[in-house]
XYZ file of C-alpha atoms in Angstrom:
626
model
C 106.816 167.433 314.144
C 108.840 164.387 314.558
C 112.371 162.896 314.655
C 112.258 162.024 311.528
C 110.938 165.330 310.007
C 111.472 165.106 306.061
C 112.063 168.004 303.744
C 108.825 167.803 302.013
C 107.440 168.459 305.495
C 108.946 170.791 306.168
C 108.391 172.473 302.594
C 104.392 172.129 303.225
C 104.743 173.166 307.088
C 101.786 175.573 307.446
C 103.738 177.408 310.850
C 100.688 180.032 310.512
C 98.665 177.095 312.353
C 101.018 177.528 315.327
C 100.579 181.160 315.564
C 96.843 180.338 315.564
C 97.350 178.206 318.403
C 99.060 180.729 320.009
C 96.496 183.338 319.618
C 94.338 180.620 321.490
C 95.944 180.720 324.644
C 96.883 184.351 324.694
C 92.907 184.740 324.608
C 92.806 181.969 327.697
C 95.549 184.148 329.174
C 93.816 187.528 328.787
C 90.646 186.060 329.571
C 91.951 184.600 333.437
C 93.783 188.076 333.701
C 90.567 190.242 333.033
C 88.859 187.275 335.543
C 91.588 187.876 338.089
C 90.900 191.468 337.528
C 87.676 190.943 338.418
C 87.983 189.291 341.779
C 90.457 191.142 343.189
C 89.126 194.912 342.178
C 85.198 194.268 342.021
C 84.048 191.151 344.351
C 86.932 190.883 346.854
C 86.460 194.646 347.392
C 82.804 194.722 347.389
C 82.836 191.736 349.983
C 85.254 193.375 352.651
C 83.079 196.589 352.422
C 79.371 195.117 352.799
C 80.306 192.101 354.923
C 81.152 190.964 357.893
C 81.651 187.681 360.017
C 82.190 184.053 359.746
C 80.809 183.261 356.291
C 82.322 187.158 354.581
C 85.980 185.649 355.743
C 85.363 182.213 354.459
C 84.376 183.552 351.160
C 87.077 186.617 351.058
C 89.893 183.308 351.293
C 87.905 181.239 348.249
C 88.335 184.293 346.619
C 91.729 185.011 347.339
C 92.495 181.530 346.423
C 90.635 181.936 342.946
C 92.672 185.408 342.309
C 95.775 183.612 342.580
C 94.728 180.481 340.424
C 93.687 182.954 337.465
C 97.006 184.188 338.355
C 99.272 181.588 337.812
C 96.884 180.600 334.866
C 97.349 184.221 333.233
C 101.036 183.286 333.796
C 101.447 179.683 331.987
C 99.149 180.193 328.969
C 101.185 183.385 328.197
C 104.499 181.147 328.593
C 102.372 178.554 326.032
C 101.484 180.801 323.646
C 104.849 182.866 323.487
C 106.827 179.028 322.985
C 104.353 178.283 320.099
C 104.753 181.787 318.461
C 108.732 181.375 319.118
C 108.780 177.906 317.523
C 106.733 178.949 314.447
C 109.162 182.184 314.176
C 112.366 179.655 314.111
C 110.682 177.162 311.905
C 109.895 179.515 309.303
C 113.875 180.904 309.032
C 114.274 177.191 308.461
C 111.412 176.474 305.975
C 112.644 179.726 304.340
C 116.245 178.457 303.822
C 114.668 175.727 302.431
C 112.499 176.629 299.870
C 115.080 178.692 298.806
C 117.291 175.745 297.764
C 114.231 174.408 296.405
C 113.710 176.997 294.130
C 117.340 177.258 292.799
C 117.138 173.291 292.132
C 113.921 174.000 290.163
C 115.878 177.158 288.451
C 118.300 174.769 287.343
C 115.917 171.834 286.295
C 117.815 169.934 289.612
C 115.667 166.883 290.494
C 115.361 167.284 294.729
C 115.162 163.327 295.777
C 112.568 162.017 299.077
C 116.272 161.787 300.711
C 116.887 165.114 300.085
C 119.927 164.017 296.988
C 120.018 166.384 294.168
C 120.504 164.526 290.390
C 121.992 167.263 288.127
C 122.179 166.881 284.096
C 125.030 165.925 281.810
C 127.107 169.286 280.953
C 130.614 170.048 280.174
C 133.285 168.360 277.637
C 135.434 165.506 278.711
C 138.503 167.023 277.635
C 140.054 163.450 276.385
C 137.193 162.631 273.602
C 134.961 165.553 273.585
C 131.952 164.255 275.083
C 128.949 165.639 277.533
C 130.224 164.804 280.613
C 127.356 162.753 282.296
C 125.093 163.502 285.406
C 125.114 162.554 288.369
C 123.763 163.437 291.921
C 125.029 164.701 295.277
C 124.319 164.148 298.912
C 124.175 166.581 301.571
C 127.116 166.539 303.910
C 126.048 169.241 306.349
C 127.561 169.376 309.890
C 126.712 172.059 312.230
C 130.118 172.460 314.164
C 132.110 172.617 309.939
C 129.579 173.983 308.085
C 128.649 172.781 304.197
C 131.059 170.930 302.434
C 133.466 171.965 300.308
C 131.999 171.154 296.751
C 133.055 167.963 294.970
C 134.928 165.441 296.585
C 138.437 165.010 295.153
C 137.991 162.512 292.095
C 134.112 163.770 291.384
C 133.996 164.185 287.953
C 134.609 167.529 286.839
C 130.850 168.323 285.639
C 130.132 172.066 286.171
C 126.311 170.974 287.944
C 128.340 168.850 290.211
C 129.393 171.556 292.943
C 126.015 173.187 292.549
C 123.970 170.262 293.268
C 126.338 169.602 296.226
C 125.448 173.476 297.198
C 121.740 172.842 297.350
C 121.715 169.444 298.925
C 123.559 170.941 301.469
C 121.426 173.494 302.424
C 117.952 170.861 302.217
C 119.787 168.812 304.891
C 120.836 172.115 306.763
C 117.639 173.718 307.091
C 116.210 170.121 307.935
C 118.436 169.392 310.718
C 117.787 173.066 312.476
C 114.281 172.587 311.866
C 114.430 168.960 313.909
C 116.708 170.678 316.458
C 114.270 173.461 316.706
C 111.382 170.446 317.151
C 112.888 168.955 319.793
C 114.358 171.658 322.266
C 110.711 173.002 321.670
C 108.720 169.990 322.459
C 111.067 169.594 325.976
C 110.209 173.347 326.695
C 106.777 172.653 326.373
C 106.240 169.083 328.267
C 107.463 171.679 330.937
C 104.237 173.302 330.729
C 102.227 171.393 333.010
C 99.792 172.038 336.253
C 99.908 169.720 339.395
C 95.906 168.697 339.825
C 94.152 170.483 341.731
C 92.738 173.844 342.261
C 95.335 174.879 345.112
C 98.096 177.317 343.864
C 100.836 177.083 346.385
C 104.640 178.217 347.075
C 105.684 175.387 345.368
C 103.183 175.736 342.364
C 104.959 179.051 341.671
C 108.538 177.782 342.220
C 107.399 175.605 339.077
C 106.186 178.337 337.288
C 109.682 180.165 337.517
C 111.564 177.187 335.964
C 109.385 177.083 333.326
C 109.659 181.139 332.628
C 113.142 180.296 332.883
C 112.300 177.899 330.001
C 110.781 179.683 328.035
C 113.149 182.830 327.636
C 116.080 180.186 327.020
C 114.447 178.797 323.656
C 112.527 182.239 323.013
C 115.588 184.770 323.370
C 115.812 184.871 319.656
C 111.841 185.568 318.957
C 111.628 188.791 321.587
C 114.792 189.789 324.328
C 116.989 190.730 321.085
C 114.144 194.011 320.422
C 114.244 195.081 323.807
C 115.757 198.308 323.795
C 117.796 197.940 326.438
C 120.476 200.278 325.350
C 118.265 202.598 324.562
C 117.170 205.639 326.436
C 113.972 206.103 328.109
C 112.433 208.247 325.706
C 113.536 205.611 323.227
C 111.880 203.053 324.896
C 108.832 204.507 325.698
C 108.385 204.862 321.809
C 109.343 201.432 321.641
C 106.662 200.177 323.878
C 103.975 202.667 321.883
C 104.120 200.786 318.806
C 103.939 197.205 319.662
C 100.066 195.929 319.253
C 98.379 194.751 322.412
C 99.588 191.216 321.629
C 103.451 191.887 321.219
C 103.034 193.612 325.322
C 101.374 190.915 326.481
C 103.920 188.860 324.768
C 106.862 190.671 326.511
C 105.001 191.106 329.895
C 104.013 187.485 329.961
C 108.176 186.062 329.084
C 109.944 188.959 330.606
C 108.438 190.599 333.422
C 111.807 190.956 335.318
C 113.289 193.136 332.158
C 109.987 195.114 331.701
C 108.864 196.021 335.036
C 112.307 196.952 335.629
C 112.904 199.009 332.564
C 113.196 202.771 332.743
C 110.532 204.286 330.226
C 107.816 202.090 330.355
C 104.775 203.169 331.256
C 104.241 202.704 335.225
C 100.787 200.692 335.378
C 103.151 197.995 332.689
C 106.139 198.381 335.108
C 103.555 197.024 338.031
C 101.559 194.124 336.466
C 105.029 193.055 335.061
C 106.902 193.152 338.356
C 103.524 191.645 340.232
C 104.024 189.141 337.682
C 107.751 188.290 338.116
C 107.129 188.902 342.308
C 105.512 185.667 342.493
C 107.826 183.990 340.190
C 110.783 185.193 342.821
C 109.167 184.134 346.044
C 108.844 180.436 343.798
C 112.433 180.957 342.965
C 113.572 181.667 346.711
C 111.015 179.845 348.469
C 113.449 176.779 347.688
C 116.955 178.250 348.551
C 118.255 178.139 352.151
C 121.202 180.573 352.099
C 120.184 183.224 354.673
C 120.316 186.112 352.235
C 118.013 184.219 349.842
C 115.625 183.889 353.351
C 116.526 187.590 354.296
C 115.278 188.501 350.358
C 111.953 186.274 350.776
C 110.584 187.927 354.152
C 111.156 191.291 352.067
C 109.402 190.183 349.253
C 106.461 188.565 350.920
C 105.936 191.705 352.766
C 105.193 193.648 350.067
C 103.451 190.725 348.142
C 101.152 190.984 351.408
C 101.072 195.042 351.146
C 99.951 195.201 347.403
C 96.900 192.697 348.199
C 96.406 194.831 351.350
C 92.368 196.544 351.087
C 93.297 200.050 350.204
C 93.500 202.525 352.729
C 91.707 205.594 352.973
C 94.065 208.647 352.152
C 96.513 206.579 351.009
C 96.985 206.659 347.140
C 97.500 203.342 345.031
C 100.454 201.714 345.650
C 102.426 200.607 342.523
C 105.461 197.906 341.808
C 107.854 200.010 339.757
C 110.958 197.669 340.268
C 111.950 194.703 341.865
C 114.459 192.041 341.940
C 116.634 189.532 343.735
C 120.420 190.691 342.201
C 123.110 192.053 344.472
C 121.288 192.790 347.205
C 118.025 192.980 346.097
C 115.960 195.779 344.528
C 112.655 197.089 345.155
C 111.091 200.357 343.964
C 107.637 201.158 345.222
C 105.202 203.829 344.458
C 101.988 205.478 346.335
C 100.429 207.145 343.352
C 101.206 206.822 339.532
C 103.922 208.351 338.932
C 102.666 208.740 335.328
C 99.585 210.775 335.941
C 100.197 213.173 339.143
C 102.154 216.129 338.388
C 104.200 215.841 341.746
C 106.335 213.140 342.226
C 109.144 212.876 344.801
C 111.856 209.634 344.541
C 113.251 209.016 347.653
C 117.039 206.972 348.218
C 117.549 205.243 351.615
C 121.167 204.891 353.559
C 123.345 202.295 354.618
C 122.260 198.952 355.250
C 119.552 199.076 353.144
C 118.783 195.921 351.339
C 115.578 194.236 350.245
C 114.132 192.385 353.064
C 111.605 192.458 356.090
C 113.132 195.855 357.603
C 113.039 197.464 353.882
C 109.757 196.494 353.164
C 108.223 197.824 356.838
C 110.466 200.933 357.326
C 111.327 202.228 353.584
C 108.370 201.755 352.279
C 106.411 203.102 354.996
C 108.226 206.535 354.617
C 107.497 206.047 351.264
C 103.614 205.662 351.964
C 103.499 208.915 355.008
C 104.892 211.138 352.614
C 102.732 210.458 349.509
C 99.770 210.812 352.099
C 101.617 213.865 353.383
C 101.343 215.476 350.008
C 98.509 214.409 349.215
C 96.585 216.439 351.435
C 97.992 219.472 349.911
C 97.318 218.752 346.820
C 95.659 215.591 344.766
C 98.035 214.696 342.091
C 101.255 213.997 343.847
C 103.135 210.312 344.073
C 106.017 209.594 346.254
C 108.526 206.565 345.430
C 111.466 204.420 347.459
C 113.767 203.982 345.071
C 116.289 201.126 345.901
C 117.656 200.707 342.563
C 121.474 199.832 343.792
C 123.793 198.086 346.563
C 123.718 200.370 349.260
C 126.898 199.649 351.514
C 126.053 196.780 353.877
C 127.267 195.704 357.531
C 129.156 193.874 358.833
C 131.555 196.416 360.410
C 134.629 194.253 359.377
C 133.487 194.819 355.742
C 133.335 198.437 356.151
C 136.812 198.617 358.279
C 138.547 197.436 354.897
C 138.344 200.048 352.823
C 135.072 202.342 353.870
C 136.085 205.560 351.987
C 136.829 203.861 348.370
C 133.501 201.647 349.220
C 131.284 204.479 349.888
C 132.661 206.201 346.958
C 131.894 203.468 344.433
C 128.474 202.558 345.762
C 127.466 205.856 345.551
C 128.699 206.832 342.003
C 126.947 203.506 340.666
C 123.455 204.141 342.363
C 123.825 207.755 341.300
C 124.120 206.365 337.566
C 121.350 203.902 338.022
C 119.356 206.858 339.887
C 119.963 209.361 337.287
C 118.291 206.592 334.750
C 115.035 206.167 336.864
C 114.378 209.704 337.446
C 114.910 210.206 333.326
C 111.883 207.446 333.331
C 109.984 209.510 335.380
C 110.279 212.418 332.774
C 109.587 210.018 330.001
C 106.560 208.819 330.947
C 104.808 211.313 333.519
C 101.787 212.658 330.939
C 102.146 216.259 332.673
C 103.737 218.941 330.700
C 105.802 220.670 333.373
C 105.686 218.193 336.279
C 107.340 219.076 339.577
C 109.708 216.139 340.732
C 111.957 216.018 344.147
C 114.461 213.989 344.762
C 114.844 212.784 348.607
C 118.046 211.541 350.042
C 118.402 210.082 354.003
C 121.761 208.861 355.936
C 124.292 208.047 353.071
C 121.089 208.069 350.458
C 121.946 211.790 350.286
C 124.799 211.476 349.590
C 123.969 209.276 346.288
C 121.398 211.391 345.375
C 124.172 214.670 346.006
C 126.311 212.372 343.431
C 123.357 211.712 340.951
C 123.286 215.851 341.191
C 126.474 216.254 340.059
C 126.814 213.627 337.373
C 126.568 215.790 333.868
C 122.855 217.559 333.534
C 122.291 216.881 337.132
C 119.078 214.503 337.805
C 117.016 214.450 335.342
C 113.754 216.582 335.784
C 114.521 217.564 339.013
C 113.064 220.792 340.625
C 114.032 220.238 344.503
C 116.468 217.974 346.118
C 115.602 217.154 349.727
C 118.722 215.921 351.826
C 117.681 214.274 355.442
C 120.343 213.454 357.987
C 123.193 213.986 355.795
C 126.748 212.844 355.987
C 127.572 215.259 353.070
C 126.976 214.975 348.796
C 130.719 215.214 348.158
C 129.624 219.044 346.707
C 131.144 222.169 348.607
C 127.785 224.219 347.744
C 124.220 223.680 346.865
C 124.523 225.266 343.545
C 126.695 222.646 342.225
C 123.339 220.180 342.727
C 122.311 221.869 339.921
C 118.716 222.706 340.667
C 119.554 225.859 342.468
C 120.722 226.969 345.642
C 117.001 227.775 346.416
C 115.530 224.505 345.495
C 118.218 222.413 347.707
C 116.121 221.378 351.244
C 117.999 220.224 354.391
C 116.452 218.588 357.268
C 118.710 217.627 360.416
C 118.402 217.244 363.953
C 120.642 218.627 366.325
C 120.770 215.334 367.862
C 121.400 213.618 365.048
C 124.988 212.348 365.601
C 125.302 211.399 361.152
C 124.603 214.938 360.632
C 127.719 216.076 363.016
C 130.259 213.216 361.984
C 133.962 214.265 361.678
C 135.498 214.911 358.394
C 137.715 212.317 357.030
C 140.522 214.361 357.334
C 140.277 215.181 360.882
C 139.479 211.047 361.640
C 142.700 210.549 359.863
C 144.804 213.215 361.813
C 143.389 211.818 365.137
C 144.422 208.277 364.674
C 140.685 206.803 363.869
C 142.056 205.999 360.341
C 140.293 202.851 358.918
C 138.319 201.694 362.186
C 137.155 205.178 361.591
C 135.696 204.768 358.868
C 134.099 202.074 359.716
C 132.526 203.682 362.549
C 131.456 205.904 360.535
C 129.802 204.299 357.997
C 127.734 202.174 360.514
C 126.377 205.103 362.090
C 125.079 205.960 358.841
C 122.803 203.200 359.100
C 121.531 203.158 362.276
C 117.935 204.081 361.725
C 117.416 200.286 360.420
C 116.866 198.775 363.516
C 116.493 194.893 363.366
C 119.104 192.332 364.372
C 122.048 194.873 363.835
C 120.863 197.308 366.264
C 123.134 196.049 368.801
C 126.127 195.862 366.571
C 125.575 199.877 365.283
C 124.608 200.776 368.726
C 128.181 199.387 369.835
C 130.119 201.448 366.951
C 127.771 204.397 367.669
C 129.060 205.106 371.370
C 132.554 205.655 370.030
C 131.135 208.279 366.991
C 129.201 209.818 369.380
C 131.878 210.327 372.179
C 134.031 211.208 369.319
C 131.843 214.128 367.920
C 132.818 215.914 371.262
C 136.582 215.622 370.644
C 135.944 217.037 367.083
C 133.689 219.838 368.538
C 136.684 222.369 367.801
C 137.745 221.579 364.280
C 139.803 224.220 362.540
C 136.637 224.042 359.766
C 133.226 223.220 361.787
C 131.347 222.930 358.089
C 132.852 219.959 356.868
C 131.926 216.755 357.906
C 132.134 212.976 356.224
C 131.678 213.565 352.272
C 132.485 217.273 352.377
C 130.615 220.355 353.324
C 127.758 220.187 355.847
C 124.362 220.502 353.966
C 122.802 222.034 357.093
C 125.808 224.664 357.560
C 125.062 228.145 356.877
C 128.693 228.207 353.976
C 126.633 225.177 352.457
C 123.662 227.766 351.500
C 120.691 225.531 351.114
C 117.417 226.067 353.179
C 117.238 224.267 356.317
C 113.897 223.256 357.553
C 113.054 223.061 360.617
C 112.951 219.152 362.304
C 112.591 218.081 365.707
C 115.369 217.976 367.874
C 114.881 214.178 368.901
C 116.270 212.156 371.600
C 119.913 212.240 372.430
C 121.609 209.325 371.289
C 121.956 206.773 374.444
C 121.135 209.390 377.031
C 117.608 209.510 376.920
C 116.929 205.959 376.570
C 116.092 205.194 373.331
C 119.200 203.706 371.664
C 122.493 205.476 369.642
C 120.575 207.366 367.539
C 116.522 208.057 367.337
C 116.345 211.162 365.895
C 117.883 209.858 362.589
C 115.104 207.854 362.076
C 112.231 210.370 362.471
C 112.215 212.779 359.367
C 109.169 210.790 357.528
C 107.353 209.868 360.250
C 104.507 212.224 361.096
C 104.102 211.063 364.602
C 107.208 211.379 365.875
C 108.149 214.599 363.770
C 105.546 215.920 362.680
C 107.032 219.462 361.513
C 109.595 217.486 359.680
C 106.996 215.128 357.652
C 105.073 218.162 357.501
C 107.853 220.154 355.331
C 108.980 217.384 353.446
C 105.091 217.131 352.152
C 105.081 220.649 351.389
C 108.575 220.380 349.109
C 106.990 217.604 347.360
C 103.879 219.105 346.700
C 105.140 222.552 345.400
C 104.069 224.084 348.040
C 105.330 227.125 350.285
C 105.216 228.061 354.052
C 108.175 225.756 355.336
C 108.989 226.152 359.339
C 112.663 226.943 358.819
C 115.278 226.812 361.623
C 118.967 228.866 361.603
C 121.676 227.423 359.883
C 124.482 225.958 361.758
């Protein structure tokens, strides 16, 4: 196409020729992905099994280097060949609009000029001497911000073929003018399109590649987000991805990986090539952004960049991308087994603080991994997920001292939501007929996942709702989780100062008011570690000291958000943990044993019960109620 596209051009535009282009470099596309495939699964594996030394680790980085070229290559010939297909879909409306102007001209024995004028025949009387009024012709007048015109200009003579002639020419110069708009914003997109020489795909190789997705989806919206079925539900959805051909996904995985690996209902091995996909494009989009939480959001995502293209481990089941992103503060949803194919799976919510970076990615996801591994070794088919799908409450303490009670409230009714929608995924997809699915709260994460219980139907395909070092779920009883009494699992040690914390009420009626709060809610979050430690550690002396002065409450079974999920009027079934360290007194910081639940070295009979729940199994250690 050119500037000076005509409408006989466009008449005789044969826009199947782009599609055939198209198909061209989806089959480059497919082609580098099955090759990337390739390395990474059958010769980078086989490699790091059968050899060792100098030479094996010179050849393991060539290869690593050639997985990521076919990589970025997978990526850019999909972006090509979803531009092409877009610009043949818009051309066509246009050529369509076209020809059907064309056609009524014809109809009407119209004569269409090169210039796109119509000349229209003598008709009508002159109403003076009773003549054929004579022909004439018209010229388009077509402006995008007013429209067509108007019909005949005031002193056009009054021949009936007059305003229809003006009708068609104004839609020829119409359809011609959003076909050369169409040409153009096209032709920039794809100049776009281009490769740095050389064979080295770097940071800033990728930082290229996510301005150009960027691109893409601007001129393609039209062509493919519009059938997303965002609004639908995940059963929807799922149906929705079932009946597109193998083309249309690769299509939608190669433009939108951010909406597709993120969207509930899709099949989990889609949701993890998309979001490995769109991974890379966010390190390129971060890589060149200073801020510190774009830095913070980088170390996170590199980590588990450097996890998934980890050698597998023995014991350890697959580890899958089921969501990830840079908005708020960052999401992340990780997987150790598919989710789609195991009939246990177990979705855990972390507390406070939580955000995607570095400590995320090391901590969350490890207690992620030790529990899939946990119940794996009861039985096969089980998966366990982090889920951060939502904005946890952050630190600074000054941000919590303004209003913790309303924040804490409207973080955890939104993740709940956003919870609920994952977990109704999980349903939609997982290929077993009755699976068994647990839903794991810790620190203020139970307390989400105790308002995701509550929220009408409860969480969706639930069975068993694990709560670990809870504040409270806001519910007086474990029946109202909604799974029943029997199915509701508590772990919390007795030196686990978040499990003990005073009620609102009674912080109030001593005078800790708002700096209460606060205190509070950093406590919640003290099993991060990292450059806050010092800052919670600081808070935590006065929670701690203040659990004493609390020690003779009126009501001992209410704590923070309500009734104490480890108190005997609570009713659920309280496993038995390790005591852990006492906060500050034994040397190990404000408060170690809320950080120990998962980890099967340090509490072992905890990790050891939480892999039984998940795995449907029975013989729990249990411990008295409090």
């Amino acid at each position: 196409m050119t500037p000076v596209l005509t409408w006989q051009q466009l008449r005789d535009l044969k826009y199947a020729e782009l599609q055939d282009a198209a198909d061209g470099w989806a089959e480059v596309s497919n082609r580098a992905d099955a090759a990337r495939d390739r390395v990474s699964n059958e010769m980078t594996n086989r490699l790091t099994e059968s050899q060792k030394g100098e030479a094996a680790s010179a050849a393991l980085t060539r290869l690593v280097r050639l997985d990521r070229n076919f990589e970025y290559l997978y990526a850019e010939c999909g972006l090509i060949r979803t531009t092409l297909n877009s610009l043949a879909f818009e051309l066509s409306g246009s050529q369509t609009q076209l020809k059907g102007a064309l056609q009524e001209a014809a109809h009407l024995k119209f004569t269409v000029h090169p210039d796109g004028s119509v000349s229209y025949p003598a008709d009508g009387e002159n109403i003076i001497d009773g003549t054929r009024l004579p022909g004439g012709s018209a010229t388009g007048a077509y402006s995008p911000s007013l429209g067509p015109s108007s019909g005949a200009p005031p002193l056009a003579p009054p021949n009936p073929n007059h305003a229809k002639a003006q009708d068609i020419a104004d839609r020829i110069l119409k359809a011609v003018n959003e076909a050369r708009e169409t040409d153009r914003r096209f032709s920039e997109t794809l100049a776009k399109l281009k490769a740095a020489p050389g064979l080295a795909v770097d940071t800033k190789t990728w930082t290229d590649a996510a301005a150009d997705a960027a691109a893409v989806r601007d001129v393609a919206d039209d062509y493919l987000k519009d059938n997303i079925p965002q609004d639908k539900s995940p059963a929807e959805r799922r149906a929705w991805w079932a009946g597109l051909t193998p083309e249309q996904r690769e299509e939608y995985r190669a433009v939108y990986p951010d909406v597709i690996g993120n969207l509930d209902g899709i099949p989990a091995e889609t949701r993890d090539m998309a979001n490995r996909d769109n991974l890379q494009l966010l390190i390129g989009k971060l890589e060149g952004q200073n801020s510190e939480a774009a830095q913070s959001q980088l170390a996170g995502l590199k980590s588990i960049d450097g996890q998934l293209r980890a050698d597998p481990q023995p014991g350890v089941p697959p580890m899958y991308l089921l969501g990830i992103g840079d908005q708020g503060n960052g999401r992340a949803i990780v997987s150790f087994g598919n989710p789609d194919t195991v009939k246990n799976v177990s979705a855990y919510v972390p507390g406070l603080g939580t955000a995607l970076d570095e400590s995320f990615a090391k901590n969350d996801v490890q207690r992620a991994r030790d529990t899939a591994v946990g119940a794996a070794a009861y039985d096969e088919s089980s998966a366990a997920i982090v889920w951060l799908g939502y904005d946890a409450p952050q630190l600074p303490a000054e941000q919590l001292a303004d209003n913790a009670g309303v924040m804490f409230d409207r973080d955890a009714r939104a993740g709940a939501q956003a919870y609920n929608k994952f977990m109704a995924g999980i349903s939609a997809t997982n290929q077993n007929t009755d699976p068994h699915v647990t839903a794991i709260g810790h620190s203020y994460g139970s307390f989400t996942v105790g308002q995701a219980a509550q929220q009408s139907g409860g969480i969706p395909g639930a069975d068993d709702i694990v709560l670990l070092g809870s504040p409270g779920t806001g519910a007086d009883s474990a029946k109202d989780l909604g799974v029943g009494k029997g199915h509701v699992y508590v772990g919390a040690a007795d030196n686990d100062p978040v499990t003990m914390m005073p009620s609102k009420d009674e912080s109030s009626a001593l005078g800790a008011g708002t700096a209460g709060g606060a205190s509070a809610g950093l406590v919640l979050g003290l099993g991060m570690g990292g450059p806050a430690g010092g800052l919670i550690g600081a808070a935590a002396g006065g929670v701690v000291g203040g659990i004493a002065g609390f020690s003779s409450s009126e009501d001992e079974s209410q704590i923070w958000f309500g009734t104490d999920p480890a108190h005997k009027d609570f009713g659920a079934t309280r496993f038995k943990v390790d005591d852990g360290a006492r906060p500050f007194v034994d040397g190990q910081g404000a408060t170690p044993a809320h950080s120990n639940y998962f980890n099967p070295l340090k509490d072992p009979e905890s990790a050891d019960n939480i892999a039984k729940i998940v795995a449907g199994q029975d013989g729990l250690t249990v411990q008295e109620h409090r």
